[in-house]
């Protein structure tokens, strides 16, 4: 039997614990929905694999301990975003020429796309600086858009798996120890 | 975590305490993993998303204004991540059948010692039940699935779900109701509402 939007709203408010008057018929429906939800909940939970939590813990430790490393990874992984951030940072952080000053085109040595100190400044000071906070948010949004814009092929997925492995290697920040057999004799 | 302790932990994390961040991860990590798994249907993606969420938590928590709705804030971030991930999923998950026979006529189960095989078979059955629920959830439209999962894992009210999805309150319940009926049919349960 079809219910109206209004009837569903009444039942939703009742289920949320609000004081609303519902008919006996709607009350029966709402109680049935509650039972179904409770039955579903007994099956939804899944144990989290130890490896998944360990990986999340390691990732968090690394992020908290090494913000420069985190920023470097973001820079490498999102070259286009970093280039856009450089343009925005240049506009926001460097003073413009005074009005009326003559403009000249000067040929300069190529500069790094994003000086490291600028990127560090963006992410470490964004909590207190509204402009940098906006910039950090824009970088987040651009990253998400980039991730969604490119359709993934099987090769893309393989690259993603490799990138994850690389990230994990960087997170671990350990180097494999050469077994004795492979050490060169002195 | 009780509200007072949560407030103190959040404040400590915002002040830069790594231990407090880890405490938040320990408290919410299992539920977040469960949500990611049920939302994407894949352990691989759930693990990736949980790891990625730690980065977002560290980045965004300093700007979070605690008004007693931390879980809802956290799961809103998680829901956006799921939405982005689902849009990128193109390939089906790779699965290995324990019972399928190879060219020699033997399956993986046949080649395992009996006791190990029994344990694996029990685990496989449990996993198959969970996989059946996953398959049923994946048959729902994404919005309905997300609404149902957020109701459970994020403990959101219908009102809060309506705010996230920017739709009328009655619409949320109508979708959840139909989703529950669909799941019941697919899982082969008995009589239910309406």
Short mmCIF file of C-alpha atoms in Angstrom, two decimals:
data_model
loop_
_atom_site.label_atom_id
_atom_site.label_comp_id
_atom_site.label_asym_id
_atom_site.label_seq_id
_atom_site.Cartn_x
_atom_site.Cartn_y
_atom_site.Cartn_z
CA UNK A 1 0.00 0.00 0.00
CA UNK A 2 1.45 3.35 -1.04
CA UNK A 3 2.00 5.94 1.66
CA UNK A 4 2.13 9.66 1.18
CA UNK A 5 5.17 11.80 1.81
CA UNK A 6 3.37 13.31 4.76
CA UNK A 7 2.67 9.90 6.30
CA UNK A 8 6.31 8.87 5.89
CA UNK A 9 7.37 12.11 7.51
CA UNK A 10 5.14 11.43 10.51
CA UNK A 11 6.56 7.93 10.87
CA UNK A 12 10.13 9.22 10.49
CA UNK A 13 9.60 11.75 13.27
CA UNK A 14 8.11 9.07 15.48
CA UNK A 15 11.03 6.75 14.77
CA UNK A 16 13.42 9.59 15.60
CA UNK A 17 11.82 9.85 19.01
CA UNK A 18 9.86 13.04 18.44
CA UNK A 19 6.51 13.52 20.09
CA UNK A 20 4.12 13.15 17.18
CA UNK A 21 0.65 11.71 16.85
CA UNK A 22 0.43 8.83 14.39
CA UNK A 23 -2.52 6.63 13.59
CA UNK A 24 -2.57 3.02 14.73
CA UNK A 25 -2.08 1.93 11.14
CA UNK A 26 1.03 4.07 10.64
CA UNK A 27 2.30 3.05 14.06
CA UNK A 28 2.19 -0.59 12.98
CA UNK A 29 4.11 0.25 9.81
CA UNK A 30 6.70 2.27 11.71
CA UNK A 31 7.21 -0.50 14.23
CA UNK A 32 7.68 -2.95 11.38
CA UNK A 33 10.33 -0.70 9.85
CA UNK A 34 12.08 -0.54 13.20
CA UNK A 35 12.07 -4.34 13.47
CA UNK A 36 13.43 -4.72 9.96
CA UNK A 37 16.21 -2.24 10.66
CA UNK A 38 17.13 -4.05 13.86
CA UNK A 39 17.18 -7.38 12.04
CA UNK A 40 19.41 -5.94 9.35
CA UNK A 41 21.80 -4.48 11.91
CA UNK A 42 22.59 -7.89 13.34
CA UNK A 43 24.13 -8.81 10.00
CA UNK A 44 25.77 -5.58 8.88
CA UNK A 45 28.77 -5.47 11.18
CA UNK A 46 31.95 -7.06 9.93
CA UNK A 47 35.17 -7.62 11.88
CA UNK A 48 37.87 -5.25 10.75
CA UNK A 49 40.95 -7.15 9.58
CA UNK A 50 44.02 -6.59 11.73
CA UNK A 51 46.02 -5.66 8.65
CA UNK A 52 43.55 -2.90 7.76
CA UNK A 53 43.74 -1.31 11.21
CA UNK A 54 47.53 -1.68 11.29
CA UNK A 55 47.79 0.04 7.96
CA UNK A 56 45.53 2.87 9.12
CA UNK A 57 47.55 3.26 12.33
CA UNK A 58 50.81 3.39 10.41
CA UNK A 59 49.39 5.90 7.99
CA UNK A 60 48.19 8.12 10.79
CA UNK A 61 51.51 7.89 12.62
CA UNK A 62 53.38 8.87 9.54
CA UNK A 63 51.05 11.73 8.70
CA UNK A 64 51.31 13.11 12.21
CA UNK A 65 55.06 12.68 12.49
CA UNK A 66 56.12 13.89 9.10
CA UNK A 67 54.03 16.64 7.56
CA UNK A 68 56.77 17.44 5.07
CA UNK A 69 56.70 13.86 3.80
CA UNK A 70 52.95 14.03 3.48
CA UNK A 71 53.14 17.27 1.52
CA UNK A 72 55.82 15.84 -0.76
CA UNK A 73 53.62 12.83 -1.55
CA UNK A 74 50.70 15.09 -2.36
CA UNK A 75 52.93 17.18 -4.58
CA UNK A 76 54.21 14.19 -6.54
CA UNK A 77 50.80 12.54 -6.82
CA UNK A 78 48.96 15.68 -7.96
CA UNK A 79 51.29 17.56 -10.27
CA UNK A 80 48.51 19.44 -11.97
CA UNK A 81 46.95 20.37 -8.62
CA UNK A 82 50.33 21.60 -7.40
CA UNK A 83 50.74 23.72 -10.52
CA UNK A 84 47.31 25.25 -9.92
CA UNK A 85 48.22 25.76 -6.26
CA UNK A 86 51.41 27.53 -7.33
CA UNK A 87 49.42 29.97 -9.42
CA UNK A 88 47.00 30.62 -6.57
CA UNK A 89 49.83 30.85 -4.03
CA UNK A 90 51.72 33.29 -6.22
CA UNK A 91 48.66 35.52 -6.41
CA UNK A 92 47.93 35.29 -2.66
CA UNK A 93 51.39 35.32 -1.13
CA UNK A 94 53.58 37.54 -3.24
CA UNK A 95 52.96 41.31 -3.40
CA UNK A 96 51.93 42.70 -6.76
CA UNK A 97 53.70 45.61 -8.46
CA UNK A 98 52.47 49.06 -7.35
CA UNK A 99 49.86 50.74 -9.57
CA UNK A 100 51.34 52.75 -12.39
CA UNK A 101 54.69 50.98 -12.28
CA UNK A 102 56.02 50.21 -15.75
CA UNK A 103 55.78 46.55 -16.68
CA UNK A 104 58.64 44.75 -18.29
CA UNK A 105 59.01 41.27 -19.52
CA UNK A 106 62.08 39.75 -17.92
CA UNK A 107 63.43 36.41 -19.02
CA UNK A 108 64.21 34.39 -15.90
CA UNK A 109 65.54 30.99 -15.08
CA UNK A 110 62.66 28.47 -14.73
CA UNK A 111 61.44 28.33 -11.12
CA UNK A 112 60.21 25.22 -9.29
CA UNK A 113 56.50 24.71 -9.84
CA UNK A 114 55.83 24.94 -6.12
CA UNK A 115 58.62 25.94 -3.79
CA UNK A 116 58.69 23.49 -0.94
CA UNK A 117 58.37 26.16 1.70
CA UNK A 118 55.19 27.45 0.06
CA UNK A 119 53.54 24.04 0.03
CA UNK A 120 54.57 23.41 3.64
CA UNK A 121 53.19 26.83 4.55
CA UNK A 122 49.88 25.99 2.88
CA UNK A 123 49.29 22.84 4.86
CA UNK A 124 50.86 23.72 8.19
CA UNK A 125 49.38 27.19 8.52
CA UNK A 126 46.03 26.61 6.88
CA UNK A 127 44.43 25.98 10.27
CA UNK A 128 44.99 29.61 11.27
CA UNK A 129 45.07 31.49 8.02
CA UNK A 130 41.68 31.74 6.26
CA UNK A 131 43.28 32.32 2.85
CA UNK A 132 45.50 29.29 3.22
CA UNK A 133 42.60 27.30 4.58
CA UNK A 134 40.68 28.14 1.44
CA UNK A 135 43.66 27.13 -0.63
CA UNK A 136 43.97 23.81 1.16
CA UNK A 137 40.26 23.20 0.60
CA UNK A 138 40.64 24.02 -3.08
CA UNK A 139 43.50 21.54 -3.36
CA UNK A 140 41.30 18.88 -1.72
CA UNK A 141 38.48 19.62 -4.14
CA UNK A 142 40.78 19.57 -7.17
CA UNK A 143 42.26 16.27 -6.05
CA UNK A 144 38.79 14.76 -5.76
CA UNK A 145 37.78 16.10 -9.16
CA UNK A 146 40.93 14.74 -10.77
CA UNK A 147 40.29 11.38 -9.22
CA UNK A 148 36.75 11.34 -10.62
CA UNK A 149 37.45 12.88 -14.03
CA UNK A 150 39.63 10.16 -15.49
CA UNK A 151 37.87 6.88 -16.20
CA UNK A 152 39.82 3.99 -14.85
CA UNK A 153 41.10 1.27 -17.11
CA UNK A 154 42.58 -1.98 -15.83
CA UNK A 155 46.00 -0.37 -16.30
CA UNK A 156 44.88 2.56 -14.14
CA UNK A 157 43.81 0.16 -11.43
CA UNK A 158 47.17 -1.61 -11.61
CA UNK A 159 48.95 1.70 -11.28
CA UNK A 160 46.72 2.53 -8.31
CA UNK A 161 47.70 -0.73 -6.62
CA UNK A 162 51.36 -0.03 -7.27
CA UNK A 163 50.98 3.51 -5.94
CA UNK A 164 49.40 2.14 -2.80
CA UNK A 165 52.31 -0.25 -2.37
CA UNK A 166 54.71 2.61 -2.84
CA UNK A 167 52.84 4.69 -0.29
CA UNK A 168 52.99 1.81 2.16
CA UNK A 169 56.73 1.53 1.55
CA UNK A 170 57.10 5.22 2.24
CA UNK A 171 54.93 4.86 5.33
CA UNK A 172 57.08 2.06 6.63
CA UNK A 173 60.20 4.11 5.89
CA UNK A 174 62.37 1.04 6.18
CA UNK A 175 64.92 -0.37 3.81
CA UNK A 176 65.36 -4.06 3.16
CA UNK A 177 68.42 -5.50 4.83
CA UNK A 178 70.78 -7.27 2.47
CA UNK A 179 71.30 -10.87 3.46
CA UNK A 180 74.89 -11.88 4.13
CA UNK A 181 75.14 -13.74 0.83
CA UNK A 182 74.65 -10.59 -1.15
CA UNK A 183 77.15 -8.41 0.67
CA UNK A 184 80.26 -7.73 -1.30
CA UNK A 185 83.45 -9.11 0.21
CA UNK A 186 85.68 -6.37 1.53
CA UNK B 1 33.57 6.76 24.11
CA UNK B 2 31.43 8.84 26.45
CA UNK B 3 30.66 12.43 25.37
CA UNK B 4 32.94 14.07 27.92
CA UNK B 5 35.91 11.90 27.06
CA UNK B 6 35.21 12.39 23.37
CA UNK B 7 35.21 16.16 23.78
CA UNK B 8 38.51 16.03 25.66
CA UNK B 9 40.05 13.68 23.09
CA UNK B 10 39.00 15.89 20.21
CA UNK B 11 40.40 18.98 21.91
CA UNK B 12 43.65 17.17 22.62
CA UNK B 13 43.91 15.98 19.04
CA UNK B 14 43.24 19.48 17.76
CA UNK B 15 46.08 20.64 19.97
CA UNK B 16 48.30 18.15 18.14
CA UNK B 17 48.35 15.06 20.35
CA UNK B 18 49.17 11.98 18.23
CA UNK B 19 47.84 9.70 20.97
CA UNK B 20 44.46 11.39 20.80
CA UNK B 21 44.28 10.96 17.06
CA UNK B 22 45.09 7.29 17.48
CA UNK B 23 42.41 7.02 20.17
CA UNK B 24 39.85 8.37 17.73
CA UNK B 25 41.01 5.87 15.13
CA UNK B 26 40.71 2.98 17.60
CA UNK B 27 37.21 4.08 18.59
CA UNK B 28 35.75 4.68 15.15
CA UNK B 29 38.01 2.63 12.89
CA UNK B 30 36.05 -0.65 13.11
CA UNK B 31 32.73 1.03 12.39
CA UNK B 32 34.22 3.04 9.57
CA UNK B 33 35.70 -0.11 8.07
CA UNK B 34 32.34 -1.85 8.31
CA UNK B 35 30.65 1.09 6.64
CA UNK B 36 33.23 1.23 3.85
CA UNK B 37 32.97 -2.49 3.28
CA UNK B 38 29.19 -2.57 3.12
CA UNK B 39 29.11 0.55 0.96
CA UNK B 40 31.64 -0.68 -1.61
CA UNK B 41 31.29 -4.44 -1.26
CA UNK B 42 35.06 -4.97 -1.26
CA UNK B 43 37.58 -5.42 1.54
CA UNK B 44 40.28 -3.96 -0.69
CA UNK B 45 38.38 -0.69 -1.07
CA UNK B 46 37.36 -0.62 2.58
CA UNK B 47 40.99 -0.89 3.65
CA UNK B 48 42.05 1.81 1.19
CA UNK B 49 39.29 4.14 2.29
CA UNK B 50 40.03 3.65 5.98
CA UNK B 51 43.68 4.47 5.38
CA UNK B 52 42.77 7.51 3.31
CA UNK B 53 40.33 8.72 5.93
CA UNK B 54 43.14 8.96 8.51
CA UNK B 55 44.77 11.55 6.27
CA UNK B 56 41.56 13.51 5.92
CA UNK B 57 40.90 13.34 9.64
CA UNK B 58 44.31 14.82 10.44
CA UNK B 59 43.82 17.50 7.83
CA UNK B 60 40.29 18.51 8.80
CA UNK B 61 40.04 18.00 12.52
CA UNK B 62 41.80 21.27 13.36
CA UNK B 63 38.94 23.10 11.65
CA UNK B 64 36.17 21.00 13.22
CA UNK B 65 33.84 22.80 15.60
CA UNK B 66 32.68 20.26 18.17
CA UNK B 67 29.01 20.61 18.98
CA UNK B 68 28.41 17.03 20.01
CA UNK B 69 27.95 15.68 16.48
CA UNK B 70 31.43 14.28 15.82
CA UNK B 71 30.24 10.92 14.51
CA UNK B 72 27.94 12.55 12.03
CA UNK B 73 30.72 14.86 10.86
CA UNK B 74 33.14 11.96 10.52
CA UNK B 75 30.72 9.75 8.62
CA UNK B 76 29.76 12.62 6.34
CA UNK B 77 33.41 12.72 5.27
CA UNK B 78 33.33 8.94 4.88
CA UNK B 79 30.14 9.10 2.79
CA UNK B 80 31.72 11.61 0.41
CA UNK B 81 34.75 9.36 0.05
CA UNK B 82 32.52 6.39 -0.73
CA UNK B 83 30.63 8.38 -3.32
CA UNK B 84 33.90 9.33 -5.01
CA UNK B 85 35.24 5.80 -4.87
CA UNK B 86 32.08 4.23 -6.28
CA UNK B 87 32.25 6.56 -9.22
CA UNK B 88 35.75 5.28 -9.95
CA UNK B 89 35.01 1.59 -9.60
CA UNK B 90 35.03 0.03 -13.04
CA UNK B 91 36.27 -3.51 -12.67
CA UNK B 92 34.63 -6.39 -10.77
CA UNK B 93 36.52 -7.78 -7.78
CA UNK B 94 38.77 -10.78 -8.42
CA UNK B 95 37.64 -13.84 -6.53
CA UNK B 96 39.19 -17.24 -5.99
CA UNK B 97 36.83 -20.15 -5.72
CA UNK B 98 37.75 -22.70 -3.09
CA UNK B 99 35.51 -25.34 -4.62
CA UNK B 100 36.05 -24.89 -8.35
CA UNK B 101 38.01 -27.75 -9.86
CA UNK B 102 41.18 -27.25 -11.80
CA UNK B 103 42.40 -29.26 -14.79
CA UNK B 104 43.38 -32.15 -12.57
CA UNK B 105 39.84 -32.40 -11.18
CA UNK B 106 40.83 -31.13 -7.73
CA UNK B 107 39.73 -27.96 -5.97
CA UNK B 108 41.72 -25.89 -3.47
CA UNK B 109 39.67 -27.42 -0.67
CA UNK B 110 40.48 -30.95 -1.86
CA UNK B 111 44.19 -30.24 -1.61
CA UNK B 112 44.07 -28.90 1.97
CA UNK B 113 44.46 -30.99 5.15
CA UNK B 114 41.04 -31.99 6.54
CA UNK B 115 41.08 -29.83 9.65
CA UNK B 116 42.29 -26.78 7.83
CA UNK B 117 39.72 -27.43 5.15
CA UNK B 118 36.96 -27.59 7.78
CA UNK B 119 38.03 -24.30 9.26
CA UNK B 120 38.32 -22.73 5.88
CA UNK B 121 34.93 -24.09 4.89
CA UNK B 122 33.30 -22.60 8.02
CA UNK B 123 34.97 -19.32 7.28
CA UNK B 124 33.94 -19.55 3.68
CA UNK B 125 30.31 -20.17 4.64
CA UNK B 126 30.30 -17.14 6.93
CA UNK B 127 31.96 -15.12 4.25
CA UNK B 128 29.43 -16.35 1.73
CA UNK B 129 26.55 -15.23 3.96
CA UNK B 130 28.17 -11.86 4.30
CA UNK B 131 28.80 -11.78 0.58
CA UNK B 132 25.14 -12.59 -0.06
CA UNK B 133 24.11 -9.60 2.04
CA UNK B 134 26.66 -7.49 0.19
CA UNK B 135 25.29 -8.60 -3.16
CA UNK B 136 21.77 -7.71 -2.01
CA UNK B 137 22.94 -4.30 -0.81
CA UNK B 138 24.68 -3.67 -4.11
CA UNK B 139 21.39 -4.28 -5.90
CA UNK B 140 19.91 -1.24 -4.16
CA UNK B 141 20.43 2.18 -5.68
CA UNK B 142 23.41 3.96 -4.17
CA UNK B 143 21.41 6.62 -2.34
CA UNK B 144 19.13 4.14 -0.61
CA UNK B 145 22.09 1.94 0.33
CA UNK B 146 23.97 4.92 1.76
CA UNK B 147 20.95 6.04 3.76
CA UNK B 148 20.51 2.60 5.30
CA UNK B 149 24.20 2.19 6.08
CA UNK B 150 24.52 5.63 7.65
CA UNK B 151 21.51 4.87 9.82
CA UNK B 152 23.39 1.91 11.25
CA UNK B 153 27.09 2.73 11.19
CA UNK B 154 26.82 6.45 11.90
CA UNK B 155 23.74 6.03 14.14
CA UNK B 156 22.10 8.91 12.33
CA UNK B 157 18.49 9.86 12.79
CA UNK B 158 16.26 10.12 9.75
CA UNK B 159 16.40 13.87 10.20
CA UNK B 160 20.21 13.87 10.03
CA UNK B 161 20.20 11.65 6.96
CA UNK B 162 17.72 14.00 5.31
CA UNK B 163 20.07 16.92 6.03
CA UNK B 164 23.02 15.12 4.43
CA UNK B 165 21.12 14.18 1.32
CA UNK B 166 19.18 17.45 1.24
CA UNK B 167 15.88 15.73 0.70
CA UNK B 168 12.55 15.67 2.58
CA UNK B 169 12.31 13.65 5.76
CA UNK B 170 9.50 11.50 4.42
CA UNK B 171 11.54 10.66 1.32
CA UNK B 172 14.35 9.25 3.45
CA UNK B 173 12.03 6.92 5.31
CA UNK B 174 10.22 5.92 2.13
CA UNK B 175 13.53 4.94 0.52
CA UNK B 176 14.75 3.10 3.60
CA UNK B 177 11.43 1.29 3.87
CA UNK B 178 11.54 0.14 0.25
CA UNK B 179 15.19 -0.81 0.65
CA UNK B 180 14.37 -2.98 3.64
CA UNK B 181 11.55 -4.66 1.75
CA UNK B 182 13.83 -5.33 -1.21
CA UNK B 183 16.53 -6.80 1.00
CA UNK B 184 14.00 -8.99 2.74
CA UNK B 185 12.86 -10.37 -0.61
CA UNK B 186 16.38 -10.95 -1.86
CA UNK B 187 17.56 -12.57 1.35
CA UNK B 188 14.50 -14.80 1.38
CA UNK B 189 13.16 -13.69 4.78
CA UNK B 190 9.57 -14.18 6.00
CA UNK B 191 6.72 -11.68 6.30
CA UNK B 192 7.40 -8.09 7.12
CA UNK B 193 5.75 -4.73 7.05
CA UNK B 194 3.18 -3.93 4.40
#
